[in-house]
GROMACS .gro file of C-alpha atoms in nm:
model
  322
    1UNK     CA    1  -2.737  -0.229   0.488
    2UNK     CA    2  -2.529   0.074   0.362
    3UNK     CA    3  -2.346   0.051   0.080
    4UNK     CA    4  -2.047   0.232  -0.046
    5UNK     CA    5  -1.913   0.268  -0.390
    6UNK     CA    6  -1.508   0.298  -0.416
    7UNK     CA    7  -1.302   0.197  -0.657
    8UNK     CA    8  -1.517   0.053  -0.897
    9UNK     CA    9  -1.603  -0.193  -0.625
   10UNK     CA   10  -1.953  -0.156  -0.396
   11UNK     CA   11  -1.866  -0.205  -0.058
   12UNK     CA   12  -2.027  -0.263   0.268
   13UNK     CA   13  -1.755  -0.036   0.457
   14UNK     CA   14  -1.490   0.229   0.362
   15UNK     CA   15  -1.256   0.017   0.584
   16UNK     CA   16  -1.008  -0.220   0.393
   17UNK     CA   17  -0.781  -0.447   0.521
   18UNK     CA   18  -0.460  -0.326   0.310
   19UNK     CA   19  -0.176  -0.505   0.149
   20UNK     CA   20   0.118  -0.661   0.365
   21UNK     CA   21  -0.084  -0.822   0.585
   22UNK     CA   22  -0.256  -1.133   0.360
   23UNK     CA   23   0.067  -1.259   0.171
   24UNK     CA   24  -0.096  -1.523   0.033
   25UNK     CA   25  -0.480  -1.676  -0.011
   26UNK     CA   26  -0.381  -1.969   0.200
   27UNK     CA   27  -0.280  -1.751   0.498
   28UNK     CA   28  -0.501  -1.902   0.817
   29UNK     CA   29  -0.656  -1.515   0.870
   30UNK     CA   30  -0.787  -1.476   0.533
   31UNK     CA   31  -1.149  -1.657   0.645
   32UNK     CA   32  -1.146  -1.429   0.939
   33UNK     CA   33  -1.095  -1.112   0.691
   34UNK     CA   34  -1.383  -1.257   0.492
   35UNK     CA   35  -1.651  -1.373   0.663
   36UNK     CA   36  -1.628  -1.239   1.035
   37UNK     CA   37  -1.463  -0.912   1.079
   38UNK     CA   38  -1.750  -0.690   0.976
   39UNK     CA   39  -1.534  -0.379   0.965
   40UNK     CA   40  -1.322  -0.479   0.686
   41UNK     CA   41  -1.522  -0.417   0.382
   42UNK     CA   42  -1.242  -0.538   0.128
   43UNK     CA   43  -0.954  -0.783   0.143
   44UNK     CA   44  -0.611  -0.705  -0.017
   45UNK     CA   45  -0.435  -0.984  -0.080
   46UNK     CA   46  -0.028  -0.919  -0.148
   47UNK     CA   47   0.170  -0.736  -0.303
   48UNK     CA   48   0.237  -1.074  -0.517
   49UNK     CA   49   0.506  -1.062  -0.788
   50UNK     CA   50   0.519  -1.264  -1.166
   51UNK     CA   51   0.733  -1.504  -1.003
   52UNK     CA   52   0.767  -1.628  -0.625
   53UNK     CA   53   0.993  -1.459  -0.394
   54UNK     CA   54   1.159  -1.578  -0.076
   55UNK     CA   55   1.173  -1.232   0.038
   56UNK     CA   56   1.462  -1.090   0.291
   57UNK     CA   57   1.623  -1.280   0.557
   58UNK     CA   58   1.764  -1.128   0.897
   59UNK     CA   59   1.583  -0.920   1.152
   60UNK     CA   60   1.300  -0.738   0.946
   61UNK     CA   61   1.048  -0.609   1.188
   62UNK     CA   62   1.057  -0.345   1.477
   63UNK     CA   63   0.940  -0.365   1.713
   64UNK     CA   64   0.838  -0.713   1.703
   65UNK     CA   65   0.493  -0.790   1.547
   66UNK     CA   66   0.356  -0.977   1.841
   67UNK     CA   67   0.236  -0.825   2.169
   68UNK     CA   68   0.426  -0.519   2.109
   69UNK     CA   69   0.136  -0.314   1.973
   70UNK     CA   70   0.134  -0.023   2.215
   71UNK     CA   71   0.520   0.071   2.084
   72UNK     CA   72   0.413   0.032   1.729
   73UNK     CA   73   0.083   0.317   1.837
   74UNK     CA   74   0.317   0.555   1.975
   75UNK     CA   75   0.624   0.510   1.764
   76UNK     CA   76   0.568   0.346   1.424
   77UNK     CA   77   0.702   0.006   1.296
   78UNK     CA   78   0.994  -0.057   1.085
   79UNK     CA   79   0.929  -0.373   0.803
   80UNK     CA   80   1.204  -0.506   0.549
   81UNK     CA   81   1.006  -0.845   0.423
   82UNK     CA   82   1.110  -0.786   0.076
   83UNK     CA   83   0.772  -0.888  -0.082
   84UNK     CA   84   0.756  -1.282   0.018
   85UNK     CA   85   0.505  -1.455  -0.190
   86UNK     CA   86   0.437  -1.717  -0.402
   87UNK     CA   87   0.408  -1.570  -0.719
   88UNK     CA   88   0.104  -1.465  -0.925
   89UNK     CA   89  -0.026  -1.811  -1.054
   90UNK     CA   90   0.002  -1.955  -0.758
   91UNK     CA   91  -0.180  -1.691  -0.632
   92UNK     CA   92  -0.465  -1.706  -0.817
   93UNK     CA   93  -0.452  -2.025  -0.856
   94UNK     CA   94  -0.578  -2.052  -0.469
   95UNK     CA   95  -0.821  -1.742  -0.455
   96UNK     CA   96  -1.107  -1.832  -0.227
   97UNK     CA   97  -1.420  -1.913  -0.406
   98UNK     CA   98  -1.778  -1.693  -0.349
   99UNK     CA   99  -1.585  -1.442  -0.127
  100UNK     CA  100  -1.835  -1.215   0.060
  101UNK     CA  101  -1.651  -0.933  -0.033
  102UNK     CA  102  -1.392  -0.777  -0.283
  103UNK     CA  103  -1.095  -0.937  -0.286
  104UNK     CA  104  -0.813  -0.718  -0.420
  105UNK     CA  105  -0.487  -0.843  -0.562
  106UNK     CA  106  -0.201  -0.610  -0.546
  107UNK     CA  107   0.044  -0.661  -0.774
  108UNK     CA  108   0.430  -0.524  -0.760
  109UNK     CA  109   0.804  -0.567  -0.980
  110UNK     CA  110   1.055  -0.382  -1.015
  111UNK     CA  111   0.968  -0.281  -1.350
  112UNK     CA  112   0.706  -0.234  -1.566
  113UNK     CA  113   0.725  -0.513  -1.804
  114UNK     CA  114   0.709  -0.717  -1.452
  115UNK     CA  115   0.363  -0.523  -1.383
  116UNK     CA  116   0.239  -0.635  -1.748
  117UNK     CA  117   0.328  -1.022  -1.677
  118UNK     CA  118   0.087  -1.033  -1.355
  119UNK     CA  119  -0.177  -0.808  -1.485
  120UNK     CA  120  -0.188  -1.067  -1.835
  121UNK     CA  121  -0.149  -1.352  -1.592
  122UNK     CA  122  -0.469  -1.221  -1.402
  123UNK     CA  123  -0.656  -1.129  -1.726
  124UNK     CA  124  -0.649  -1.452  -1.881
  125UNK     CA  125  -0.698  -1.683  -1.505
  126UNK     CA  126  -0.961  -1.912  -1.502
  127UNK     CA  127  -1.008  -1.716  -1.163
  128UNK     CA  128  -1.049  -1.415  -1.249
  129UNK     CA  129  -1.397  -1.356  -1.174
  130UNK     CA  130  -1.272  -1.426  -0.822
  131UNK     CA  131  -1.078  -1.054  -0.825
  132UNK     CA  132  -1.284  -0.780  -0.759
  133UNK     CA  133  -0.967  -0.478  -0.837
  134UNK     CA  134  -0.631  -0.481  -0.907
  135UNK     CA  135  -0.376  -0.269  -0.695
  136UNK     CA  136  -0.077  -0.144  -0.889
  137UNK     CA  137   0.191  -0.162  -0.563
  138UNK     CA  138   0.406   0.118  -0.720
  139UNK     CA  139   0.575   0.179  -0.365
  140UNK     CA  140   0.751  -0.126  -0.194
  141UNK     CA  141   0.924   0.059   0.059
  142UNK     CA  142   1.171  -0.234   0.072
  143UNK     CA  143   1.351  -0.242  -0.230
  144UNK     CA  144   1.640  -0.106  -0.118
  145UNK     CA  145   1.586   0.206  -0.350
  146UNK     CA  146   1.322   0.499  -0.378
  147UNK     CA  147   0.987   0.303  -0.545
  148UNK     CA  148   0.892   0.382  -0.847
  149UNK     CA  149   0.661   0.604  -0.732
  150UNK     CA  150   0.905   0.884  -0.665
  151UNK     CA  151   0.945   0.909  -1.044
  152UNK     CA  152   0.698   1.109  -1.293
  153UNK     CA  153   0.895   0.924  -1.591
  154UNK     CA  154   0.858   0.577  -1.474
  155UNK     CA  155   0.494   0.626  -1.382
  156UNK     CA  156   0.442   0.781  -1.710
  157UNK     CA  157   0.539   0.447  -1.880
  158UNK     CA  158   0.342   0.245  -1.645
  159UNK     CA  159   0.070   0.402  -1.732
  160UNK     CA  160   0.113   0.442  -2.099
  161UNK     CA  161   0.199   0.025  -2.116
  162UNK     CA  162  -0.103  -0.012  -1.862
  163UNK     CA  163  -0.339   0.149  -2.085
  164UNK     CA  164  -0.285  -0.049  -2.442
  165UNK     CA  165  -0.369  -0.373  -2.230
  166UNK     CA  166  -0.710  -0.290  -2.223
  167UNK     CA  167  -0.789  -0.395  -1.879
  168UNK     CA  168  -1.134  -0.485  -1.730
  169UNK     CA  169  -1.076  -0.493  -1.368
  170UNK     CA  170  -1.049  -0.173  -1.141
  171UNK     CA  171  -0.712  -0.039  -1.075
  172UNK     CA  172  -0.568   0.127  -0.785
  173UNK     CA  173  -0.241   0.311  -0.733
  174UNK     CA  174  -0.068   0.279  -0.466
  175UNK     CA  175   0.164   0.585  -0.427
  176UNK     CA  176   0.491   0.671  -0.152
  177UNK     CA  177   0.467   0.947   0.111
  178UNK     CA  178   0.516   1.225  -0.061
  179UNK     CA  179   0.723   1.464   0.195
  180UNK     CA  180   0.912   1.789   0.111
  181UNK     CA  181   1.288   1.837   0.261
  182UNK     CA  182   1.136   2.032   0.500
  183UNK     CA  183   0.836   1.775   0.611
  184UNK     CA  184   1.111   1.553   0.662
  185UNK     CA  185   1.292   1.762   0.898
  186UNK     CA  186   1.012   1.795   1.114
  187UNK     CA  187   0.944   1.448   1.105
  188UNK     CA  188   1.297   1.390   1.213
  189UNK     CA  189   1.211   1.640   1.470
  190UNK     CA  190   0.913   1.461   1.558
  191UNK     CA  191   1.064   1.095   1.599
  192UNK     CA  192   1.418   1.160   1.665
  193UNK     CA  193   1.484   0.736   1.695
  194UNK     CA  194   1.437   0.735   1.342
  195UNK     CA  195   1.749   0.821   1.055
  196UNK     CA  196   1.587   0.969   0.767
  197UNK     CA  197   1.881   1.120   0.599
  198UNK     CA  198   1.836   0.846   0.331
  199UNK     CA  199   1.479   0.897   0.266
  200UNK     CA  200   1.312   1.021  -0.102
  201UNK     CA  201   1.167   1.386  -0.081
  202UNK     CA  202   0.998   1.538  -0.344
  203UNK     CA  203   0.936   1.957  -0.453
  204UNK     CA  204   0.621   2.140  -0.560
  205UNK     CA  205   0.740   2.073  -0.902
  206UNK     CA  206   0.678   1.719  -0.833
  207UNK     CA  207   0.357   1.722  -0.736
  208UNK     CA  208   0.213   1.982  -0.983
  209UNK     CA  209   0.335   1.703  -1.225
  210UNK     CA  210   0.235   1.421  -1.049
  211UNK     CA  211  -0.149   1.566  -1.012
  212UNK     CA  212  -0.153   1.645  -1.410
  213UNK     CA  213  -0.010   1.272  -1.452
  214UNK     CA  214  -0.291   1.128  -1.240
  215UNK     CA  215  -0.551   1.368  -1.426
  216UNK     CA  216  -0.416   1.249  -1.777
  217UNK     CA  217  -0.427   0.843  -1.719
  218UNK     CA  218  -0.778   0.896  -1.508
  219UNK     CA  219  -0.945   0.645  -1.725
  220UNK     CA  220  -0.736   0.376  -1.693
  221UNK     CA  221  -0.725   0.498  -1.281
  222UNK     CA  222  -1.036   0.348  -1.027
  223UNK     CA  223  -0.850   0.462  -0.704
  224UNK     CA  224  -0.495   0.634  -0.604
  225UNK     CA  225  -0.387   0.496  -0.258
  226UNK     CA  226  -0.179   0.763  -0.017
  227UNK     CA  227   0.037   0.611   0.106
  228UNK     CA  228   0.248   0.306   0.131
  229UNK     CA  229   0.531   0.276   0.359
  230UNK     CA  230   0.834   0.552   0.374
  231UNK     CA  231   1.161   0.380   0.204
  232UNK     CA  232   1.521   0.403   0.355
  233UNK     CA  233   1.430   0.441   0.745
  234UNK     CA  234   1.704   0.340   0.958
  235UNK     CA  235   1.658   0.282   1.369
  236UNK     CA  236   1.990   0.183   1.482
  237UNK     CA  237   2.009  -0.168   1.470
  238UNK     CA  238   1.693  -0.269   1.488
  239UNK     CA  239   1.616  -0.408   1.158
  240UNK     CA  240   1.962  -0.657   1.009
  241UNK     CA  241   1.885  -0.739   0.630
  242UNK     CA  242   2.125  -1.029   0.533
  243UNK     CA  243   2.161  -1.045   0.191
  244UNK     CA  244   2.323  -1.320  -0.037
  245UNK     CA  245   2.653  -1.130  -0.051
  246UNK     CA  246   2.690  -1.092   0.300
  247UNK     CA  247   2.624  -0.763   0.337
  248UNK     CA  248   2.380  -0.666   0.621
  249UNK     CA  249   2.103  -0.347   0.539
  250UNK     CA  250   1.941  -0.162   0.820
  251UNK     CA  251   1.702   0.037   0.561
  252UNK     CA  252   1.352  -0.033   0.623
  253UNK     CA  253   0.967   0.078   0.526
  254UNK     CA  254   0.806   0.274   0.806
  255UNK     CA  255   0.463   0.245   0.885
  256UNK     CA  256   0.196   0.427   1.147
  257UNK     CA  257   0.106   0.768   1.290
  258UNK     CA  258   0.453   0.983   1.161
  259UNK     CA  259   0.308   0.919   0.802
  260UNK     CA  260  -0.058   1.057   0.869
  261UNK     CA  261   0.001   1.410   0.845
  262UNK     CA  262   0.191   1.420   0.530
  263UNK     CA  263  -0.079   1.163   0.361
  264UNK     CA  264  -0.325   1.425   0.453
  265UNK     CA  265  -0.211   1.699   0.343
  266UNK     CA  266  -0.147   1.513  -0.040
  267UNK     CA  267  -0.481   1.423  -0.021
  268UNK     CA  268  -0.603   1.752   0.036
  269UNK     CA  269  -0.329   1.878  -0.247
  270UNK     CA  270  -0.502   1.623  -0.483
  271UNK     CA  271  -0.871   1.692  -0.386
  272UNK     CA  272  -0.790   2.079  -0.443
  273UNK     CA  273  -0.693   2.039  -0.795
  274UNK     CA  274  -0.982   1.844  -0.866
  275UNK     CA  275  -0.799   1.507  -0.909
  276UNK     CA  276  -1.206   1.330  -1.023
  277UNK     CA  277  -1.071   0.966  -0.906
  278UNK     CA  278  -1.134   0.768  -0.522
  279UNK     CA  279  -0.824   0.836  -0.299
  280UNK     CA  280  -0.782   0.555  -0.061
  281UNK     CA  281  -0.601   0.688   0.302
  282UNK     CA  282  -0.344   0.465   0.394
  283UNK     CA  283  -0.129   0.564   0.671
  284UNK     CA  284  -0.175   0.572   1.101
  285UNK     CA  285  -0.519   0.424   1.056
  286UNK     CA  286  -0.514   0.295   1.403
  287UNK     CA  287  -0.842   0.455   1.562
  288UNK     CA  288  -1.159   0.617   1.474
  289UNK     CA  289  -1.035   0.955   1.452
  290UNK     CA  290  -0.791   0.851   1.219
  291UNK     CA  291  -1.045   0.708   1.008
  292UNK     CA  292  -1.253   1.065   1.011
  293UNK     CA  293  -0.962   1.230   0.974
  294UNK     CA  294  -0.888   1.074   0.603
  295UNK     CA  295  -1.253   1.069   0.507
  296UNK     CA  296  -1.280   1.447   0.570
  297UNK     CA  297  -0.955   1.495   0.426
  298UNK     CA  298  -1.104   1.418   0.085
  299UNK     CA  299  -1.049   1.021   0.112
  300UNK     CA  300  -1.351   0.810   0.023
  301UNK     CA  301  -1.186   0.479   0.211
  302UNK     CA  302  -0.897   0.379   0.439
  303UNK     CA  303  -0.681   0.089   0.472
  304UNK     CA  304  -0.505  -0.075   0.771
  305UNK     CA  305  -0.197  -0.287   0.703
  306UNK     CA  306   0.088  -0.181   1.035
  307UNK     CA  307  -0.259  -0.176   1.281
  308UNK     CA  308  -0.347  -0.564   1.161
  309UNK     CA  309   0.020  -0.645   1.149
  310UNK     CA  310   0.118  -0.512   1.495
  311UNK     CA  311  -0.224  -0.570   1.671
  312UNK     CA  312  -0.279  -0.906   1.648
  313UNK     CA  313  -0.444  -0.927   1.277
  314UNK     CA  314  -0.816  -0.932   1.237
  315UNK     CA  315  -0.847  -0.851   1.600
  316UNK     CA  316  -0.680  -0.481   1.558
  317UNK     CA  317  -1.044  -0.404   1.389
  318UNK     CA  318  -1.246  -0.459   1.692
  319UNK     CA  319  -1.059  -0.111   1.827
  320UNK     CA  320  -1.253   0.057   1.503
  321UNK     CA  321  -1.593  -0.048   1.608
  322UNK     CA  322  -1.567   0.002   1.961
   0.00000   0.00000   0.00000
């Protein structure tokens, strides 16, 4: 059987199930990730933070996540979750024994020293063994603010605290959609349900820095992962965070095809300055094409988290191998 090296990791497929859709190793779908969909050739288990979180309460998926797959294809899918999960020990402490293949933890906070806590909590696990890589979730689109991700400063220190830990397991960074003023225009253009007045955007300056960043911390860097969801999407009502206070949000992470052409063309802005780590395509993986489309982008894997989420979880891969 073929193998596939990416990541640090060998793998039996360039197809990963991404983060978002395993929340936790006692989900009932983990075993089916694992051991039966042959597709999937790594498991990403998260994003899990130092300490559990409840997560958001409300409305916080459009459309909804079961049997509405066909308007997620066409139009995308809104999610506002707020990173539910038990927590990093917790976590680890329930990591499936002997897993068939790579199991990747991705880890997120909302700040650095909260990045430090999991990756030491990992480090010195008696399961450890059990984690094949280690995604650094710098892009929660759902934390009511633009993800760290959006800042060259703040992923500067990440990676300068990162680095004096000394770490042993692969790392992969997830980035945000990295779109211009004028990519988001056309987007809006494009999907005119969608409010993305609120959205991040980002300059050439930004990501002539952000390629020299990457290019500076490669050592410490297995994989880059383009993209995670795009932050502060509105849709009308459609998505009602309730928060503590009261106060009801309608910002939400958007996921599927709008974010494909905009991951592509980063990758191929990465791949043409010579960026000499795995980029991971993450981003309206939904078919085939989509897959070629990232691998001959310059991508050397994929991941699927809206397809699993909206199509009916490990049975969305079944439309990759037919």
């Amino acid at each position: 059987m073929k193998r596939y090296r990416v990541g640090g990791l060998s793998v039996s497929s360039p197809v990963f199930l991404g983060g978002g859709v395993v929340k936790s190793p006692l989900s009932p779908d983990i075993k089916d990730y694992l051991n039966i969909v042959d597709v999937v050739g790594a498991v990403t288990i998260g994003s899990i933070t130092p300490n559990e979180r409840t997560g958001n309460a409300g409305v916080l998926n459009w459309p909804g996540v079961h049997g509405a797959y066909q308007t997620f294809f066409a139009e995308g899918g809104l999610h506002a979750n707020g990173m539910r999960n038990l927590g990093i020990i917790d976590t680890m402490d329930n990591l499936p024994p002997n897993s068939p293949k790579p199991i990747v933890i991705s880890i997120a906070g909302y700040s650095t020293d909260e990045y430090l806590r999991s990756l030491k909590a990992i480090a010195t696990h008696q399961n450890v063994s059990r984690v094949g890589a280690i995604e650094i979730n710098c892009s929660c689109p759902t934390m009511g603010h633009a993800p760290l991700a959006y800042s060259i400063h703040s992923l500067r220190e990440l990676f300068i605290e990162i680095k004096k830990l000394s770490v042993t397991k692969p790392l992969w960074f997830k980035l945000s959609p990295y779109l211009t003023s004028n990519d988001l225009t056309q987007l809006g253009a494009e999907y005119p349900s969608y409010d993305f007045s609120d959205c991040p955007t980002v300059t050439e300056t930004f990501m002539d820095e952000l390629q020299k960043l990457l290019k500076e911390y490669s050592e410490i860097i297995s994989a880059v992962i383009v993209s995670n969801g795009l932050p502060q999407v509105v849709r009308g009502t459609e998505i009602q965070i309730k928060r503590a206070d009261g106060t009801v949000s309608r910002s939400a992470g958007l996921s599927g095809r709008a974010l494909k052409a905009g991951n592509l063309k980063t990758i191929r802005f990465l791949r043409a300055h010579d960026l000499a780590v795995d980029i991971i395509g993450c981003g309206g993986v939904l078919t085939t094409q989509d897959v070629s489309d990232y691998l001959e982008a310059g991508a050397a894997a994929v991941q699927c988290s809206g397809g699993p989420i909206w199509g009916g979880g490990p049975a969305f891969f079944k439309s990759l191998t037919e």
